[in-house]
Coordinates of C-alpha atoms in Angstrom, one line a residue:
M785 CA -5.7 20.0 0.2
G786 CA -5.5 16.4 0.0
Y787 CA -4.4 15.3 -3.6
K788 CA -7.0 17.0 -5.8
D789 CA -5.2 19.9 -6.3
I790 CA -1.7 18.9 -7.2
K791 CA -0.4 20.2 -10.2
F792 CA 2.4 17.9 -12.7
P793 CA 3.4 19.7 -16.5
E794 CA 1.7 18.4 -19.5
G795 CA 1.3 15.7 -20.5
S796 CA 3.4 13.7 -17.9
K797 CA 3.0 10.0 -17.5
F798 CA 2.7 7.6 -15.0
L799 CA 3.6 4.2 -14.5
V800 CA 1.2 1.7 -11.7
T801 CA 3.5 -1.8 -11.7
G802 CA 0.6 -3.7 -9.6
S803 CA -2.0 -1.7 -11.4
A804 CA -5.1 -4.1 -10.6
G805 CA -4.5 -4.6 -7.4
F806 CA -6.6 -2.7 -3.9
I807 CA -3.3 0.5 -4.3
G808 CA -2.9 0.7 -8.0
S809 CA -6.5 0.8 -8.8
N810 CA -7.3 3.5 -6.8
L811 CA -4.0 5.1 -7.8
V812 CA -4.9 4.7 -11.9
E813 CA -8.3 5.9 -10.9
A814 CA -6.6 9.0 -8.8
I815 CA -4.1 10.3 -11.6
L816 CA -6.1 9.7 -15.2
N817 CA -9.3 11.4 -12.7
L818 CA -6.5 15.0 -12.4
G819 CA -5.8 14.9 -16.6
Y820 CA -2.6 12.7 -16.8
K821 CA -1.4 9.1 -18.9
V822 CA -1.7 6.0 -17.5
R823 CA 0.4 2.9 -18.3
G824 CA -0.8 -0.1 -15.8
L825 CA 1.9 -2.8 -15.3
D826 CA 0.2 -6.4 -12.9
N827 CA 0.4 -9.7 -13.9
F828 CA -2.8 -10.2 -12.3
S829 CA -1.0 -12.8 -9.5
T830 CA -3.0 -10.9 -6.7
G831 CA -4.3 -8.1 -8.5
K832 CA -8.5 -9.2 -10.2
K833 CA -9.1 -7.7 -13.6
E834 CA -11.9 -6.7 -12.7
N835 CA -10.0 -3.5 -11.3
V836 CA -8.5 -2.8 -14.2
E837 CA -11.8 -3.6 -16.6
E838 CA -13.3 0.3 -16.2
F839 CA -10.3 2.0 -17.5
L840 CA -9.2 0.2 -20.3
N841 CA -11.5 1.8 -22.5
H842 CA -10.6 5.6 -21.2
P843 CA -8.4 7.6 -23.7
N844 CA -5.1 8.4 -20.4
Y845 CA -5.0 4.5 -20.5
E846 CA -2.6 2.0 -21.4
F847 CA -2.7 -1.9 -19.6
V848 CA 0.5 -3.8 -19.9
E849 CA -0.3 -7.4 -19.4
G850 CA 3.2 -8.3 -17.6
D851 CA 5.9 -9.9 -14.5
I852 CA 8.7 -7.7 -12.5
R853 CA 10.2 -10.1 -12.7
D854 CA 10.8 -10.2 -16.5
L855 CA 13.6 -7.0 -17.0
E856 CA 12.5 -7.0 -20.8
T857 CA 9.2 -6.4 -19.2
C858 CA 10.1 -3.4 -16.4
M859 CA 12.0 -1.5 -19.4
K860 CA 8.9 -1.7 -21.6
A861 CA 6.9 -0.3 -19.2
C862 CA 10.0 2.7 -18.5
E863 CA 9.7 3.6 -21.8
G864 CA 8.0 6.6 -22.1
I865 CA 7.2 6.7 -18.9
D866 CA 8.4 10.3 -15.9
Y867 CA 7.4 8.6 -12.6
V868 CA 7.2 4.7 -11.5
L869 CA 4.1 3.9 -8.5
N870 CA 5.4 1.3 -7.4
Q871 CA 2.9 -1.1 -6.2
A872 CA 3.5 -4.2 -7.7
A873 CA 4.3 -6.6 -5.0
W874 CA 3.1 -9.7 -2.7
G875 CA 1.8 -8.7 0.4
S876 CA 1.2 -11.0 3.5
V877 CA 3.3 -11.4 6.7
P878 CA 2.0 -16.0 7.4
R879 CA 2.3 -15.7 3.8
S880 CA 5.4 -14.8 3.3
I881 CA 6.8 -17.1 6.3
E882 CA 5.4 -20.0 3.6
M883 CA 7.2 -18.4 0.8
P884 CA 9.7 -17.0 1.9
L885 CA 11.8 -17.9 -1.9
F886 CA 8.9 -16.5 -3.6
Y887 CA 9.6 -13.4 -1.9
E888 CA 12.7 -13.0 -2.5
E889 CA 11.8 -13.4 -6.5
V890 CA 9.3 -11.0 -6.7
N891 CA 9.5 -8.6 -3.7
I892 CA 13.4 -8.0 -4.5
K893 CA 14.8 -9.2 -7.4
G894 CA 11.4 -7.4 -9.2
T895 CA 11.7 -4.1 -7.5
L896 CA 15.5 -4.0 -8.1
N897 CA 14.3 -4.9 -11.7
M898 CA 11.8 -1.9 -11.9
M899 CA 14.5 0.9 -10.2
E900 CA 17.4 0.0 -12.9
A901 CA 15.2 0.1 -15.6
A902 CA 13.6 3.4 -14.4
R903 CA 17.4 4.4 -14.4
H904 CA 18.1 3.5 -17.5
S905 CA 14.5 5.0 -19.3
G906 CA 15.7 8.8 -17.5
V907 CA 12.3 8.7 -15.5
K908 CA 12.6 11.2 -12.9
K909 CA 10.5 9.9 -9.8
F910 CA 10.5 6.2 -8.5
V911 CA 8.4 6.2 -5.3
Y912 CA 7.7 2.6 -4.3
A913 CA 5.9 0.6 -1.6
S914 CA 7.3 -0.5 1.9
S915 CA 5.7 -1.4 4.5
S916 CA 5.6 -0.7 8.7
S917 CA 6.9 -4.6 9.4
V918 CA 10.4 -2.9 8.0
Y919 CA 10.4 -2.2 12.2
G920 CA 10.4 -5.4 13.3
D921 CA 11.0 -5.5 16.8
E922 CA 11.1 -2.6 17.9
P923 CA 8.8 -1.8 20.7
N924 CA 8.1 2.0 21.3
L925 CA 5.5 3.8 19.9
P926 CA 5.0 6.7 18.0
K927 CA 7.4 4.3 15.2
R928 CA 10.4 6.6 13.9
E929 CA 12.2 6.6 10.8
G930 CA 15.7 5.3 11.7
R931 CA 14.2 3.3 14.5
E932 CA 14.2 0.2 13.3
G933 CA 14.1 -3.4 15.5
N934 CA 15.1 -6.8 14.6
V935 CA 12.4 -7.6 11.1
L936 CA 10.1 -11.0 12.1
S937 CA 9.2 -12.2 8.1
P938 CA 10.7 -12.8 4.8
Y939 CA 7.9 -9.8 3.7
A940 CA 9.3 -7.2 6.2
L941 CA 13.2 -8.5 5.3
T942 CA 11.9 -7.7 0.9
K943 CA 11.1 -4.6 2.4
K944 CA 13.7 -3.8 4.5
M945 CA 15.7 -4.5 1.5
N946 CA 13.5 -2.6 -1.0
E947 CA 14.9 0.9 0.7
E948 CA 18.5 0.1 0.8
Y949 CA 18.3 -0.6 -3.0
G950 CA 16.4 2.5 -3.1
K951 CA 18.8 4.6 -1.3
L952 CA 21.2 2.8 -3.0
Y953 CA 20.5 3.9 -6.1
S954 CA 19.6 7.6 -5.4
K955 CA 23.7 8.1 -4.5
L956 CA 24.5 5.9 -7.4
Y957 CA 22.8 6.5 -9.7
G958 CA 21.3 9.9 -8.9
L959 CA 17.6 8.0 -9.2
D960 CA 14.9 10.2 -7.1
T961 CA 13.7 7.0 -5.4
Y962 CA 11.3 7.8 -1.8
G963 CA 9.7 4.4 0.1
L964 CA 6.5 4.6 1.7
R965 CA 6.0 2.2 4.5
Y966 CA 2.5 2.0 4.6
F967 CA 0.4 1.4 7.7
N968 CA -2.3 -1.1 7.5
V969 CA -3.9 0.6 4.9
F970 CA -7.9 -0.3 3.9
G971 CA -10.9 1.7 1.7
R972 CA -12.7 -0.3 -1.7
R973 CA -11.2 -2.5 -3.9
Q974 CA -9.3 -4.4 -0.8
N975 CA -9.6 -7.5 -1.8
P976 CA -12.1 -9.5 1.7
E977 CA -11.0 -12.9 0.1
G978 CA -9.3 -15.8 0.6
A979 CA -6.9 -17.1 3.4
Y980 CA -4.8 -13.8 3.7
A981 CA -7.4 -11.1 3.2
A982 CA -6.6 -8.3 5.5
V983 CA -8.5 -8.0 8.5
I984 CA -11.4 -4.8 7.7
P985 CA -12.0 -6.7 4.2
K986 CA -13.0 -9.9 5.3
F987 CA -15.1 -9.0 8.6
I988 CA -17.0 -6.3 7.2
K989 CA -17.9 -10.1 4.3
Q990 CA -18.1 -11.8 7.1
L991 CA -20.0 -10.4 9.1
L992 CA -23.2 -9.7 6.1
N993 CA -23.1 -12.5 5.1
D994 CA -23.7 -14.0 9.0
E995 CA -20.2 -15.9 9.4
Q996 CA -18.0 -15.8 12.9
P997 CA -15.2 -13.7 11.7
T998 CA -12.2 -15.0 13.6
I999 CA -9.8 -12.4 15.5
N1000 CA -5.9 -13.8 16.0
G1001 CA -4.8 -12.8 19.1
D1002 CA -6.5 -11.3 22.3
G1003 CA -7.6 -8.6 19.9
K1004 CA -5.8 -6.3 21.8
Q1005 CA -3.3 -5.3 19.3
S1006 CA -3.7 -1.9 18.1
R1007 CA -2.9 -0.4 13.9
D1008 CA -2.4 2.7 12.6
F1009 CA -5.4 2.5 10.1
T1010 CA -4.6 4.3 6.4
Y1011 CA -7.6 4.8 4.6
I1012 CA -6.4 4.8 0.9
E1013 CA -6.8 8.0 -0.3
N1014 CA -3.9 9.5 2.4
V1015 CA -2.1 6.5 0.2
I1016 CA -3.2 8.1 -2.8
E1017 CA -2.2 11.5 -2.0
A1018 CA 1.1 10.1 -0.3
N1019 CA 2.3 9.1 -4.6
L1020 CA 1.6 11.6 -5.8
K1021 CA 3.0 14.5 -2.9
A1022 CA 6.1 11.9 -3.9
C1023 CA 6.3 12.8 -7.1
L1024 CA 6.8 16.5 -5.9
A1025 CA 9.3 15.6 -3.3
S1026 CA 12.8 17.7 -3.7
T1027 CA 16.0 15.4 -4.3
N1028 CA 17.3 16.0 -0.8
A1029 CA 14.2 14.1 0.1
A1030 CA 15.8 11.1 -2.2
G1031 CA 17.3 7.9 -1.3
Q1032 CA 14.6 7.8 2.1
A1033 CA 11.7 5.9 3.6
Y1034 CA 8.9 8.0 4.7
N1035 CA 6.1 6.4 7.0
I1036 CA 2.7 7.1 5.6
A1037 CA -0.2 6.5 7.6
Y1038 CA -3.0 9.0 8.9
G1039 CA -1.2 9.1 12.8
G1040 CA -3.9 7.5 15.3
R1041 CA -4.0 3.9 17.3
E1042 CA -7.3 1.3 16.7
F1043 CA -7.5 -1.4 18.3
L1044 CA -8.8 -5.0 16.4
I1045 CA -11.4 -5.2 19.3
D1046 CA -12.2 -1.5 18.8
I1047 CA -13.0 -1.7 14.8
Y1048 CA -15.3 -4.9 15.2
T1049 CA -17.5 -3.9 18.0
Q1050 CA -17.8 -0.5 16.0
L1051 CA -18.5 -3.4 12.3
T1052 CA -20.8 -5.7 13.8
S1053 CA -22.3 -1.8 15.5
A1054 CA -22.2 -0.6 11.6
L1055 CA -24.1 -3.5 9.4
E1056 CA -26.0 -4.1 13.0
K1057 CA -25.3 -7.7 13.8
E1058 CA -24.7 -9.4 17.0
I1059 CA -22.2 -11.8 16.5
Q1060 CA -19.4 -12.3 19.1
P1061 CA -15.8 -13.2 17.3
H1062 CA -14.2 -16.3 17.6
F1063 CA -10.5 -15.3 19.3
G1064 CA -7.4 -17.8 17.1
P1065 CA -3.9 -18.5 18.3
E1066 CA -1.4 -14.9 17.4
R1067 CA 0.2 -14.6 14.0
L1068 CA 3.1 -16.0 13.5
G1069 CA 5.6 -12.3 12.6
D1070 CA 2.5 -9.8 13.8
I1071 CA 4.4 -6.5 15.6
K1072 CA 1.1 -6.0 18.4
H1073 CA 1.1 -2.6 18.2
S1074 CA 1.7 -0.1 15.6
N1075 CA 0.6 3.4 15.3
A1076 CA 2.9 6.2 13.7
D1077 CA 4.7 9.1 14.0
I1078 CA 4.3 11.2 10.5
S1079 CA 6.3 14.7 10.2
K1080 CA 8.4 13.4 8.5
A1081 CA 6.8 12.8 6.1
K1082 CA 4.7 16.2 6.6
Q1083 CA 8.1 18.2 6.5
M1084 CA 9.6 16.2 3.7
L1085 CA 6.8 15.5 1.7
G1086 CA 4.2 18.0 2.0
Y1087 CA 2.1 15.3 3.0
N1088 CA -0.4 16.8 5.2
P1089 CA -3.3 13.8 5.4
E1090 CA -7.0 14.4 5.8
W1091 CA -8.6 10.8 6.3
N1092 CA -9.6 10.1 9.7
F1093 CA -10.1 6.0 10.6
E1094 CA -13.8 7.7 12.1
R1095 CA -14.2 9.1 8.0
G1096 CA -12.4 6.4 6.2
I1097 CA -14.5 3.0 7.5
E1098 CA -17.9 4.9 7.2
Q1099 CA -17.1 4.8 3.5
A1100 CA -15.8 2.0 3.3
I1101 CA -18.3 0.5 4.8
E1102 CA -20.8 2.2 2.4
W1103 CA -18.4 0.7 -0.8
Y1104 CA -18.3 -3.6 1.0
L1105 CA -21.8 -2.9 1.1
K1106 CA -22.8 -1.5 -3.0
N1107 CA -20.2 -4.2 -4.7
L1108 CA -20.0 -7.3 -1.6

């Protein structure tokens, strides 16, 4: 049943990098609720202080403010750690097209620093965030591991490089690495602000403010929107996966497919708003359709997502109504 019954050895200690971000803060909360120790690492470049404030007084939580681009910070953060959940990265395809050098530095060098620190600290499992963007221009659906196309953005390339290093670190150094290819994750604490905000929180906020949202393209692009609870499950189950499953990447999604225009209609209906969207130009580097085959993650990690889109979006809307 999901991840609530997952058991780790007593006294297990987790490091969550990017712990003040959307996915990172949810992982921190889930692990603390399970009764284990967590160290968070973040430099607040994209994460938000309010995402971690509620944990600061928790006896099992410690927070380190620092940057994964600094190897010494990574080494200190990994001291005494059993499991690393590396979520620290800069997201957004369009932003990466504007800032390729920065993405190289944070997403590739930073992740490599973390793998190196984990290796030297004798960490048991290194689980890291990859992305469905690594499929690039491969047109077939559903997306299946081992069948990738040419990447379409610097962001996608950084994630592909993370996977290559993950493979090498397992093979050369015996560090058990697991790459999780997230497909359009959504849910509580996802930031609705800014030009690069994810589409669901952005639409919700604009509709609540009676603003007209912009849909890039014709709205007929489809995504395998994945609720945050499924992602928490995948991270924790990867920590218990066998060494045979290490050095590989896995699709983490629900395995469904939603069209953007349908989601928009669903949100206007749920929020009781009658606002027509504005249709803008398509975004450079975007993939038109994405839908995941999750059979490999099910088989190798025991991943069994319980939250479909409908159930997840209800929870997300409820959270934003209370917190926006």
